[in-house]
Amino acid sequence: MAEAASRMGTVEVALRALREIGEAKCTELCQVAAREMEWLAQVRERSLARICRTQEVKRASSSTGSGFGLACPPTARKRPRTVDDGEHVPHDNGESSDGEEQAPPPKRKSGDEKQGTNSTPKPLPLSTLVQSPESATLKSGSLLNASTNEVGEDSGPNQEPVAPIAMMPNIVTSISDTVAALFPPLRPQASLAHEPLIEALQAKEDALLEECKQRKDKVEAERRAAAIAKQLEAETKRRRAEENRKRKALEEQRRELDRRKKEELREKRRLEHELIRKRQKDLEEKKKEERIRRLEEHRKRVLEEEDKRRKELELRIQGQRQGEGHDHDVRPGHGRPTGPFFMTPPPHPSLAKSAEDISCYEMTCEKILLAEESSDEEIRRRRKKKIPEWATGANLMEALHHQPEDPDVIFEPAKKTSIDLVDVFKEQPVEKRRYRKRTSSANWIRDRVTVAEEIEYRRKMGLL
């Protein structure tokens, strides 16, 4: 019983392995197993039937000769026979009469005889397997009858049974019960002459189980290898993702640091520019105040000199009048003439000459300027440029002749510090937008007219 239990366990393990392989492979292996077990059942049945016939013949011959014979083993007597239609023909439980010889069991029809020319063996339904009395206790609890009815009920004699995956538990249980019924534990009453056959059957069974076990181990090994490979791949992906995340974090920190440095440098430059602008503004304010102060001092000196010359002139006129016989009580340096005095001092000869030299100057003709230029681009630019009418030829000379020489007459003194070019060129038909703002090409701080230049200009023009 222990050996049968171990065999059953091994077969169940093999069948479980077959169930895990897959639908197609499992169906194929089940068909192979069914054919192998059917062949084993046929071989076992024929062997047992031959043994029983031999024992019966010996018993009959012994009973006629010596009056007693050798009894057939109970296993052989109780073993049923199977015919083509699946019906069981049991042996008689009692002894047979003397001189009566049992007929040999009918032979099973092979698949070639049933199918004619088709020599390919096909698996038979599981219901055709031999059922021994030892497996009678398994009929009530097993699913053999249910599975065989579901598989081979509607199938013809030449049609293979179909074992879908949903019926695998029933088929596996039926195969287990059948294997347990086909391979019962060996009894001591078995003849020693049949041991080679039994050993061959046992070896074939062991080879089949070993093959199933090897296939199961191979499938398990492939599954474990696939799981390990999948785990390694997941670990590699996780490690790469972690490295990418760290690299991105470092790049983000570096960009943030660079941005902060640029922001600090920009702020530093802005503060430096603000400081430079403030210093320039303060310097301009100081220069402006100094210029105003010098201008006021100059004006005071001019007024004092004019007052002094006027007084000297008055004294000279009074002296001339006294010499002519006029009696005027005028003290030198005190008092003023009683009547209105309208007399301007004569201009200084040098000042008048310089003013005359400055007022007479030659203007270069436009054609001469164009002839002196050697650049074609400049010539094209000159030709495209539209010169206003008042700036050409005699019109410009006439305008300069009628123009006052004193800038204070042209420009009001309050507007000399900031000249609006729009007011200067307000007679133009088209207003130039660029006149409204100062461009970067003009340095108004360096080009500003100083107080000394104004005094020198006024002195040369005879305005002082």
PDB file of C-alpha atoms in Angstrom, residues 151-427:
ATOM      1  CA  VAL A 151     -15.780  13.419 -23.280  1.00  0.00           C
ATOM      2  CA  GLY A 152     -16.783  10.207 -25.101  1.00  0.00           C
ATOM      3  CA  GLU A 153     -20.579  10.210 -24.921  1.00  0.00           C
ATOM      4  CA  ASP A 154     -21.158  11.896 -28.259  1.00  0.00           C
ATOM      5  CA  SER A 155     -17.955  10.753 -29.934  1.00  0.00           C
ATOM      6  CA  GLY A 156     -17.989   8.006 -32.559  1.00  0.00           C
ATOM      7  CA  PRO A 157     -15.858   4.887 -32.609  1.00  0.00           C
ATOM      8  CA  ASN A 158     -13.164   6.554 -34.721  1.00  0.00           C
ATOM      9  CA  GLN A 159     -13.305  10.050 -33.151  1.00  0.00           C
ATOM     10  CA  GLU A 160     -10.687  11.199 -30.620  1.00  0.00           C
ATOM     11  CA  PRO A 161     -11.871  12.468 -27.245  1.00  0.00           C
ATOM     12  CA  VAL A 162     -11.546  16.146 -26.566  1.00  0.00           C
ATOM     13  CA  ALA A 163     -10.217  17.241 -23.167  1.00  0.00           C
ATOM     14  CA  PRO A 164     -10.678  21.000 -22.719  1.00  0.00           C
ATOM     15  CA  ILE A 165      -8.853  22.879 -20.007  1.00  0.00           C
ATOM     16  CA  ALA A 166     -12.038  23.329 -17.976  1.00  0.00           C
ATOM     17  CA  MET A 167     -12.252  19.484 -17.614  1.00  0.00           C
ATOM     18  CA  MET A 168      -8.601  19.033 -16.619  1.00  0.00           C
ATOM     19  CA  PRO A 169      -9.269  18.402 -12.890  1.00  0.00           C
ATOM     20  CA  ASN A 170     -11.762  15.624 -13.737  1.00  0.00           C
ATOM     21  CA  ILE A 171      -9.367  14.060 -16.290  1.00  0.00           C
ATOM     22  CA  VAL A 172      -6.441  14.218 -13.887  1.00  0.00           C
ATOM     23  CA  THR A 173      -8.491  12.584 -11.102  1.00  0.00           C
ATOM     24  CA  SER A 174      -9.691   9.873 -13.493  1.00  0.00           C
ATOM     25  CA  ILE A 175      -6.137   9.187 -14.687  1.00  0.00           C
ATOM     26  CA  SER A 176      -4.935   8.971 -11.078  1.00  0.00           C
ATOM     27  CA  ASP A 177      -7.688   6.494 -10.194  1.00  0.00           C
ATOM     28  CA  THR A 178      -6.954   4.473 -13.333  1.00  0.00           C
ATOM     29  CA  VAL A 179      -3.217   4.352 -12.628  1.00  0.00           C
ATOM     30  CA  ALA A 180      -3.928   3.195  -9.069  1.00  0.00           C
ATOM     31  CA  ALA A 181      -6.231   0.504 -10.453  1.00  0.00           C
ATOM     32  CA  LEU A 182      -3.799  -0.631 -13.160  1.00  0.00           C
ATOM     33  CA  PHE A 183      -0.756  -0.824 -10.898  1.00  0.00           C
ATOM     34  CA  PRO A 184      -1.815  -2.409  -7.606  1.00  0.00           C
ATOM     35  CA  PRO A 185       0.813  -3.505  -5.109  1.00  0.00           C
ATOM     36  CA  LEU A 186       2.470  -6.772  -6.024  1.00  0.00           C
ATOM     37  CA  ARG A 187       1.318  -9.736  -3.926  1.00  0.00           C
ATOM     38  CA  PRO A 188       3.430 -12.613  -2.734  1.00  0.00           C
ATOM     39  CA  GLN A 189       1.287 -15.101  -4.667  1.00  0.00           C
ATOM     40  CA  ALA A 190       2.531 -13.707  -8.023  1.00  0.00           C
ATOM     41  CA  SER A 191       4.699 -16.091  -9.944  1.00  0.00           C
ATOM     42  CA  LEU A 192       8.404 -15.431 -10.177  1.00  0.00           C
ATOM     43  CA  ALA A 193       8.263 -16.120 -13.895  1.00  0.00           C
ATOM     44  CA  HIS A 194       6.340 -12.831 -14.461  1.00  0.00           C
ATOM     45  CA  GLU A 195       8.818 -10.614 -12.640  1.00  0.00           C
ATOM     46  CA  PRO A 196      10.632  -9.485 -15.869  1.00  0.00           C
ATOM     47  CA  LEU A 197       7.347  -8.305 -17.359  1.00  0.00           C
ATOM     48  CA  ILE A 198       6.412  -6.479 -14.192  1.00  0.00           C
ATOM     49  CA  GLU A 199       9.850  -4.917 -13.983  1.00  0.00           C
ATOM     50  CA  ALA A 200       9.585  -3.746 -17.610  1.00  0.00           C
ATOM     51  CA  LEU A 201       6.218  -2.181 -16.888  1.00  0.00           C
ATOM     52  CA  GLN A 202       7.607  -0.575 -13.755  1.00  0.00           C
ATOM     53  CA  ALA A 203      10.609   0.759 -15.685  1.00  0.00           C
ATOM     54  CA  LYS A 204       8.373   2.243 -18.382  1.00  0.00           C
ATOM     55  CA  GLU A 205       6.213   3.856 -15.714  1.00  0.00           C
ATOM     56  CA  ASP A 206       9.274   5.252 -13.953  1.00  0.00           C
ATOM     57  CA  ALA A 207      10.635   6.587 -17.253  1.00  0.00           C
ATOM     58  CA  LEU A 208       7.335   8.340 -17.971  1.00  0.00           C
ATOM     59  CA  LEU A 209       7.232   9.855 -14.494  1.00  0.00           C
ATOM     60  CA  GLU A 210      10.869  10.907 -14.751  1.00  0.00           C
ATOM     61  CA  GLU A 211      10.201  12.597 -18.077  1.00  0.00           C
ATOM     62  CA  CYS A 212       7.241  14.446 -16.576  1.00  0.00           C
ATOM     63  CA  LYS A 213       9.377  15.476 -13.613  1.00  0.00           C
ATOM     64  CA  GLN A 214      12.171  16.685 -15.890  1.00  0.00           C
ATOM     65  CA  ARG A 215       9.716  18.717 -17.927  1.00  0.00           C
ATOM     66  CA  LYS A 216       8.292  20.215 -14.774  1.00  0.00           C
ATOM     67  CA  ASP A 217      11.770  21.047 -13.454  1.00  0.00           C
ATOM     68  CA  LYS A 218      12.672  22.620 -16.797  1.00  0.00           C
ATOM     69  CA  VAL A 219       9.506  24.732 -16.780  1.00  0.00           C
ATOM     70  CA  GLU A 220      10.161  25.766 -13.179  1.00  0.00           C
ATOM     71  CA  ALA A 221      13.769  26.639 -14.005  1.00  0.00           C
ATOM     72  CA  GLU A 222      12.689  28.727 -16.994  1.00  0.00           C
ATOM     73  CA  ARG A 223      10.079  30.437 -14.856  1.00  0.00           C
ATOM     74  CA  ARG A 224      12.602  31.212 -12.117  1.00  0.00           C
ATOM     75  CA  ALA A 225      15.115  32.468 -14.691  1.00  0.00           C
ATOM     76  CA  ALA A 226      12.453  34.702 -16.249  1.00  0.00           C
ATOM     77  CA  ALA A 227      11.496  36.026 -12.806  1.00  0.00           C
ATOM     78  CA  ILE A 228      15.149  36.723 -11.955  1.00  0.00           C
ATOM     79  CA  ALA A 229      15.703  38.435 -15.313  1.00  0.00           C
ATOM     80  CA  LYS A 230      12.578  40.515 -14.816  1.00  0.00           C
ATOM     81  CA  GLN A 231      13.692  41.459 -11.307  1.00  0.00           C
ATOM     82  CA  LEU A 232      17.164  42.426 -12.585  1.00  0.00           C
ATOM     83  CA  GLU A 233      15.621  44.493 -15.367  1.00  0.00           C
ATOM     84  CA  ALA A 234      13.331  46.258 -12.895  1.00  0.00           C
ATOM     85  CA  GLU A 235      16.296  46.909 -10.595  1.00  0.00           C
ATOM     86  CA  THR A 236      18.313  48.297 -13.509  1.00  0.00           C
ATOM     87  CA  LYS A 237      15.450  50.572 -14.550  1.00  0.00           C
ATOM     88  CA  ARG A 238      15.012  51.767 -10.968  1.00  0.00           C
ATOM     89  CA  ARG A 239      18.738  52.458 -10.625  1.00  0.00           C
ATOM     90  CA  ARG A 240      18.812  54.353 -13.938  1.00  0.00           C
ATOM     91  CA  ALA A 241      15.758  56.365 -12.927  1.00  0.00           C
ATOM     92  CA  GLU A 242      17.421  57.220  -9.609  1.00  0.00           C
ATOM     93  CA  GLU A 243      20.617  58.287 -11.400  1.00  0.00           C
ATOM     94  CA  ASN A 244      18.627  60.426 -13.841  1.00  0.00           C
ATOM     95  CA  ARG A 245      16.745  62.030 -10.963  1.00  0.00           C
ATOM     96  CA  LYS A 246      19.986  62.834  -9.122  1.00  0.00           C
ATOM     97  CA  ARG A 247      21.574  64.205 -12.294  1.00  0.00           C
ATOM     98  CA  LYS A 248      18.560  66.405 -12.983  1.00  0.00           C
ATOM     99  CA  ALA A 249      18.612  67.637  -9.383  1.00  0.00           C
ATOM    100  CA  LEU A 250      22.318  68.546  -9.690  1.00  0.00           C
ATOM    101  CA  GLU A 251      21.706  70.326 -12.993  1.00  0.00           C
ATOM    102  CA  GLU A 252      18.806  72.228 -11.452  1.00  0.00           C
ATOM    103  CA  GLN A 253      20.983  73.278  -8.507  1.00  0.00           C
ATOM    104  CA  ARG A 254      23.759  74.370 -10.869  1.00  0.00           C
ATOM    105  CA  ARG A 255      21.328  76.399 -12.988  1.00  0.00           C
ATOM    106  CA  GLU A 256      19.879  77.982  -9.861  1.00  0.00           C
ATOM    107  CA  LEU A 257      23.381  78.885  -8.627  1.00  0.00           C
ATOM    108  CA  ASP A 258      24.291  80.390 -12.003  1.00  0.00           C
ATOM    109  CA  ARG A 259      21.060  82.351 -12.051  1.00  0.00           C
ATOM    110  CA  ARG A 260      21.724  83.722  -8.569  1.00  0.00           C
ATOM    111  CA  LYS A 261      25.276  84.696  -9.533  1.00  0.00           C
ATOM    112  CA  LYS A 262      24.034  86.469 -12.658  1.00  0.00           C
ATOM    113  CA  GLU A 263      21.348  88.207 -10.624  1.00  0.00           C
ATOM    114  CA  GLU A 264      23.894  89.377  -8.048  1.00  0.00           C
ATOM    115  CA  LEU A 265      26.272  90.573 -10.782  1.00  0.00           C
ATOM    116  CA  ARG A 266      23.429  92.419 -12.517  1.00  0.00           C
ATOM    117  CA  GLU A 267      22.392  94.056  -9.248  1.00  0.00           C
ATOM    118  CA  LYS A 268      25.996  95.035  -8.540  1.00  0.00           C
ATOM    119  CA  ARG A 269      26.374  96.612 -11.968  1.00  0.00           C
ATOM    120  CA  ARG A 270      23.085  98.436 -11.555  1.00  0.00           C
ATOM    121  CA  LEU A 271      24.235  99.891  -8.244  1.00  0.00           C
ATOM    122  CA  GLU A 272      27.544 100.937  -9.791  1.00  0.00           C
ATOM    123  CA  HIS A 273      25.744 102.635 -12.684  1.00  0.00           C
ATOM    124  CA  GLU A 274      23.413 104.357 -10.254  1.00  0.00           C
ATOM    125  CA  LEU A 275      26.387 105.610  -8.251  1.00  0.00           C
ATOM    126  CA  ILE A 276      28.196 106.821 -11.382  1.00  0.00           C
ATOM    127  CA  ARG A 277      25.039 108.531 -12.625  1.00  0.00           C
ATOM    128  CA  LYS A 278      24.539 110.199  -9.271  1.00  0.00           C
ATOM    129  CA  ARG A 279      28.139 111.432  -9.223  1.00  0.00           C
ATOM    130  CA  GLN A 280      27.819 112.771 -12.759  1.00  0.00           C
ATOM    131  CA  LYS A 281      24.603 114.517 -11.829  1.00  0.00           C
ATOM    132  CA  ASP A 282      26.204 116.093  -8.768  1.00  0.00           C
ATOM    133  CA  LEU A 283      29.186 117.168 -10.848  1.00  0.00           C
ATOM    134  CA  GLU A 284      26.914 118.698 -13.455  1.00  0.00           C
ATOM    135  CA  GLU A 285      25.002 120.550 -10.760  1.00  0.00           C
ATOM    136  CA  LYS A 286      28.237 121.887  -9.332  1.00  0.00           C
ATOM    137  CA  LYS A 287      29.456 122.934 -12.770  1.00  0.00           C
ATOM    138  CA  LYS A 288      26.136 124.593 -13.468  1.00  0.00           C
ATOM    139  CA  GLU A 289      26.244 126.501 -10.193  1.00  0.00           C
ATOM    140  CA  GLU A 290      29.848 127.516 -10.860  1.00  0.00           C
ATOM    141  CA  ARG A 291      28.943 128.680 -14.337  1.00  0.00           C
ATOM    142  CA  ILE A 292      26.019 130.734 -13.059  1.00  0.00           C
ATOM    143  CA  ARG A 293      28.217 132.246 -10.376  1.00  0.00           C
ATOM    144  CA  ARG A 294      30.904 133.185 -12.882  1.00  0.00           C
ATOM    145  CA  LEU A 295      28.315 134.644 -15.223  1.00  0.00           C
ATOM    146  CA  GLU A 296      26.896 136.774 -12.438  1.00  0.00           C
ATOM    147  CA  GLU A 297      30.356 137.969 -11.497  1.00  0.00           C
ATOM    148  CA  HIS A 298      31.102 138.770 -15.099  1.00  0.00           C
ATOM    149  CA  ARG A 299      27.899 140.723 -15.426  1.00  0.00           C
ATOM    150  CA  LYS A 300      28.712 142.656 -12.308  1.00  0.00           C
ATOM    151  CA  ARG A 301      32.147 143.492 -13.630  1.00  0.00           C
ATOM    152  CA  VAL A 302      30.699 144.559 -16.965  1.00  0.00           C
ATOM    153  CA  LEU A 303      28.154 146.792 -15.261  1.00  0.00           C
ATOM    154  CA  GLU A 304      30.832 148.297 -13.066  1.00  0.00           C
ATOM    155  CA  GLU A 305      33.082 148.980 -16.074  1.00  0.00           C
ATOM    156  CA  GLU A 306      30.196 150.543 -17.992  1.00  0.00           C
ATOM    157  CA  ASP A 307      29.320 152.688 -15.004  1.00  0.00           C
ATOM    158  CA  LYS A 308      32.931 153.743 -14.641  1.00  0.00           C
ATOM    159  CA  ARG A 309      33.258 154.643 -18.344  1.00  0.00           C
ATOM    160  CA  ARG A 310      30.010 156.546 -18.198  1.00  0.00           C
ATOM    161  CA  LYS A 311      31.222 158.554 -15.230  1.00  0.00           C
ATOM    162  CA  GLU A 312      34.535 159.275 -16.922  1.00  0.00           C
ATOM    163  CA  LEU A 313      32.690 160.382 -20.045  1.00  0.00           C
ATOM    164  CA  GLU A 314      30.474 162.675 -18.001  1.00  0.00           C
ATOM    165  CA  LEU A 315      33.486 164.213 -16.331  1.00  0.00           C
ATOM    166  CA  ARG A 316      35.167 164.755 -19.702  1.00  0.00           C
ATOM    167  CA  ILE A 317      32.064 166.398 -21.125  1.00  0.00           C
ATOM    168  CA  GLN A 318      31.743 168.628 -18.088  1.00  0.00           C
ATOM    169  CA  GLY A 319      35.392 169.694 -18.440  1.00  0.00           C
ATOM    170  CA  GLN A 320      34.850 170.591 -22.080  1.00  0.00           C
ATOM    171  CA  ARG A 321      31.815 172.656 -21.213  1.00  0.00           C
ATOM    172  CA  GLN A 322      33.683 174.523 -18.517  1.00  0.00           C
ATOM    173  CA  GLY A 323      36.447 175.305 -20.994  1.00  0.00           C
ATOM    174  CA  GLU A 324      33.915 176.771 -23.426  1.00  0.00           C
ATOM    175  CA  GLY A 325      32.598 179.223 -20.849  1.00  0.00           C
ATOM    176  CA  HIS A 326      29.741 177.340 -19.403  1.00  0.00           C
ATOM    177  CA  ASP A 327      29.397 177.821 -15.749  1.00  0.00           C
ATOM    178  CA  HIS A 328      28.324 174.626 -14.166  1.00  0.00           C
ATOM    179  CA  ASP A 329      28.945 173.718 -10.629  1.00  0.00           C
ATOM    180  CA  VAL A 330      29.828 170.156 -11.133  1.00  0.00           C
ATOM    181  CA  ARG A 331      32.141 168.364  -8.873  1.00  0.00           C
ATOM    182  CA  PRO A 332      34.234 165.571 -10.335  1.00  0.00           C
ATOM    183  CA  GLY A 333      32.903 162.179  -9.424  1.00  0.00           C
ATOM    184  CA  HIS A 334      29.642 163.540  -8.011  1.00  0.00           C
ATOM    185  CA  GLY A 335      26.277 164.269  -9.560  1.00  0.00           C
ATOM    186  CA  ARG A 336      24.843 163.606 -12.957  1.00  0.00           C
ATOM    187  CA  PRO A 337      23.697 165.834 -15.841  1.00  0.00           C
ATOM    188  CA  THR A 338      20.351 167.472 -15.326  1.00  0.00           C
ATOM    189  CA  GLY A 339      19.008 166.683 -18.776  1.00  0.00           C
ATOM    190  CA  PRO A 340      18.605 163.376 -20.565  1.00  0.00           C
ATOM    191  CA  PHE A 341      21.769 161.963 -21.986  1.00  0.00           C
ATOM    192  CA  PHE A 342      21.588 159.844 -25.137  1.00  0.00           C
ATOM    193  CA  MET A 343      25.078 159.029 -26.234  1.00  0.00           C
ATOM    194  CA  THR A 344      26.692 155.632 -26.796  1.00  0.00           C
ATOM    195  CA  PRO A 345      30.402 155.265 -26.476  1.00  0.00           C
ATOM    196  CA  PRO A 346      32.267 154.795 -29.747  1.00  0.00           C
ATOM    197  CA  PRO A 347      33.330 151.227 -30.366  1.00  0.00           C
ATOM    198  CA  HIS A 348      36.893 150.320 -29.884  1.00  0.00           C
ATOM    199  CA  PRO A 349      38.787 150.239 -33.186  1.00  0.00           C
ATOM    200  CA  SER A 350      40.182 146.777 -32.620  1.00  0.00           C
ATOM    201  CA  LEU A 351      36.788 145.396 -31.619  1.00  0.00           C
ATOM    202  CA  ALA A 352      35.087 146.943 -34.623  1.00  0.00           C
ATOM    203  CA  LYS A 353      37.741 145.588 -36.950  1.00  0.00           C
ATOM    204  CA  SER A 354      37.463 142.083 -35.505  1.00  0.00           C
ATOM    205  CA  ALA A 355      33.685 142.220 -35.812  1.00  0.00           C
ATOM    206  CA  GLU A 356      34.017 143.269 -39.449  1.00  0.00           C
ATOM    207  CA  ASP A 357      36.490 140.480 -40.154  1.00  0.00           C
ATOM    208  CA  ILE A 358      34.223 137.885 -38.573  1.00  0.00           C
ATOM    209  CA  SER A 359      31.068 139.060 -40.359  1.00  0.00           C
ATOM    210  CA  CYS A 360      32.724 138.692 -43.774  1.00  0.00           C
ATOM    211  CA  TYR A 361      33.602 135.087 -44.601  1.00  0.00           C
ATOM    212  CA  GLU A 362      33.343 132.914 -47.662  1.00  0.00           C
ATOM    213  CA  MET A 363      30.982 129.957 -47.846  1.00  0.00           C
ATOM    214  CA  THR A 364      31.990 126.827 -49.674  1.00  0.00           C
ATOM    215  CA  CYS A 365      29.793 126.012 -52.605  1.00  0.00           C
ATOM    216  CA  GLU A 366      27.928 122.719 -52.607  1.00  0.00           C
ATOM    217  CA  LYS A 367      29.339 121.726 -55.997  1.00  0.00           C
ATOM    218  CA  ILE A 368      32.897 122.159 -54.766  1.00  0.00           C
ATOM    219  CA  LEU A 369      32.194 119.909 -51.765  1.00  0.00           C
ATOM    220  CA  LEU A 370      30.691 117.261 -54.024  1.00  0.00           C
ATOM    221  CA  ALA A 371      33.681 117.428 -56.377  1.00  0.00           C
ATOM    222  CA  GLU A 372      36.148 116.950 -53.545  1.00  0.00           C
ATOM    223  CA  GLU A 373      34.438 113.810 -52.291  1.00  0.00           C
ATOM    224  CA  SER A 374      35.810 110.606 -53.755  1.00  0.00           C
ATOM    225  CA  SER A 375      33.409 108.088 -52.231  1.00  0.00           C
ATOM    226  CA  ASP A 376      30.677 106.863 -54.548  1.00  0.00           C
ATOM    227  CA  GLU A 377      28.498 105.956 -51.620  1.00  0.00           C
ATOM    228  CA  GLU A 378      28.781 109.467 -50.209  1.00  0.00           C
ATOM    229  CA  ILE A 379      27.941 110.921 -53.613  1.00  0.00           C
ATOM    230  CA  ARG A 380      24.838 108.740 -53.891  1.00  0.00           C
ATOM    231  CA  ARG A 381      23.835 109.689 -50.378  1.00  0.00           C
ATOM    232  CA  ARG A 382      24.267 113.391 -51.191  1.00  0.00           C
ATOM    233  CA  ARG A 383      22.170 113.088 -54.309  1.00  0.00           C
ATOM    234  CA  LYS A 384      19.351 111.360 -52.479  1.00  0.00           C
ATOM    235  CA  LYS A 385      19.406 113.829 -49.604  1.00  0.00           C
ATOM    236  CA  LYS A 386      16.921 116.658 -49.973  1.00  0.00           C
ATOM    237  CA  ILE A 387      18.406 120.035 -48.995  1.00  0.00           C
ATOM    238  CA  PRO A 388      15.884 122.638 -47.832  1.00  0.00           C
ATOM    239  CA  GLU A 389      15.472 125.705 -49.997  1.00  0.00           C
ATOM    240  CA  TRP A 390      16.508 128.197 -47.348  1.00  0.00           C
ATOM    241  CA  ALA A 391      19.909 126.442 -46.950  1.00  0.00           C
ATOM    242  CA  THR A 392      21.020 126.749 -50.565  1.00  0.00           C
ATOM    243  CA  GLY A 393      22.919 129.585 -52.262  1.00  0.00           C
ATOM    244  CA  ALA A 394      21.758 133.185 -51.942  1.00  0.00           C
ATOM    245  CA  ASN A 395      18.900 132.375 -49.556  1.00  0.00           C
ATOM    246  CA  LEU A 396      21.337 131.197 -46.895  1.00  0.00           C
ATOM    247  CA  MET A 397      23.629 134.202 -47.406  1.00  0.00           C
ATOM    248  CA  GLU A 398      20.714 136.607 -47.124  1.00  0.00           C
ATOM    249  CA  ALA A 399      19.458 134.867 -43.980  1.00  0.00           C
ATOM    250  CA  LEU A 400      22.905 135.091 -42.408  1.00  0.00           C
ATOM    251  CA  HIS A 401      23.155 138.777 -43.345  1.00  0.00           C
ATOM    252  CA  HIS A 402      19.868 139.612 -41.662  1.00  0.00           C
ATOM    253  CA  GLN A 403      20.561 137.398 -38.659  1.00  0.00           C
ATOM    254  CA  PRO A 404      21.429 139.289 -35.458  1.00  0.00           C
ATOM    255  CA  GLU A 405      24.934 138.827 -34.180  1.00  0.00           C
ATOM    256  CA  ASP A 406      23.994 138.648 -30.523  1.00  0.00           C
ATOM    257  CA  PRO A 407      22.794 135.122 -29.519  1.00  0.00           C
ATOM    258  CA  ASP A 408      20.836 136.598 -26.617  1.00  0.00           C
ATOM    259  CA  VAL A 409      18.592 138.278 -29.147  1.00  0.00           C
ATOM    260  CA  ILE A 410      17.980 135.042 -31.049  1.00  0.00           C
ATOM    261  CA  PHE A 411      17.626 132.837 -27.983  1.00  0.00           C
ATOM    262  CA  GLU A 412      16.256 134.064 -24.736  1.00  0.00           C
ATOM    263  CA  PRO A 413      18.758 133.956 -21.856  1.00  0.00           C
ATOM    264  CA  ALA A 414      16.476 131.644 -19.845  1.00  0.00           C
ATOM    265  CA  LYS A 415      16.516 129.039 -22.635  1.00  0.00           C
ATOM    266  CA  LYS A 416      20.209 129.049 -23.404  1.00  0.00           C
ATOM    267  CA  THR A 417      20.865 126.096 -21.098  1.00  0.00           C
ATOM    268  CA  SER A 418      18.236 123.872 -22.790  1.00  0.00           C
ATOM    269  CA  ILE A 419      17.545 124.531 -26.452  1.00  0.00           C
ATOM    270  CA  ASP A 420      14.436 123.020 -28.006  1.00  0.00           C
ATOM    271  CA  LEU A 421      15.220 122.194 -31.614  1.00  0.00           C
ATOM    272  CA  VAL A 422      11.528 122.010 -32.435  1.00  0.00           C
ATOM    273  CA  ASP A 423      11.227 125.730 -31.677  1.00  0.00           C
ATOM    274  CA  VAL A 424      14.290 126.461 -33.776  1.00  0.00           C
ATOM    275  CA  PHE A 425      12.949 124.584 -36.802  1.00  0.00           C
ATOM    276  CA  LYS A 426       9.259 125.290 -36.252  1.00  0.00           C
ATOM    277  CA  GLU A 427       8.966 126.881 -39.694  1.00  0.00           C
TER     278      GLU A 427
END
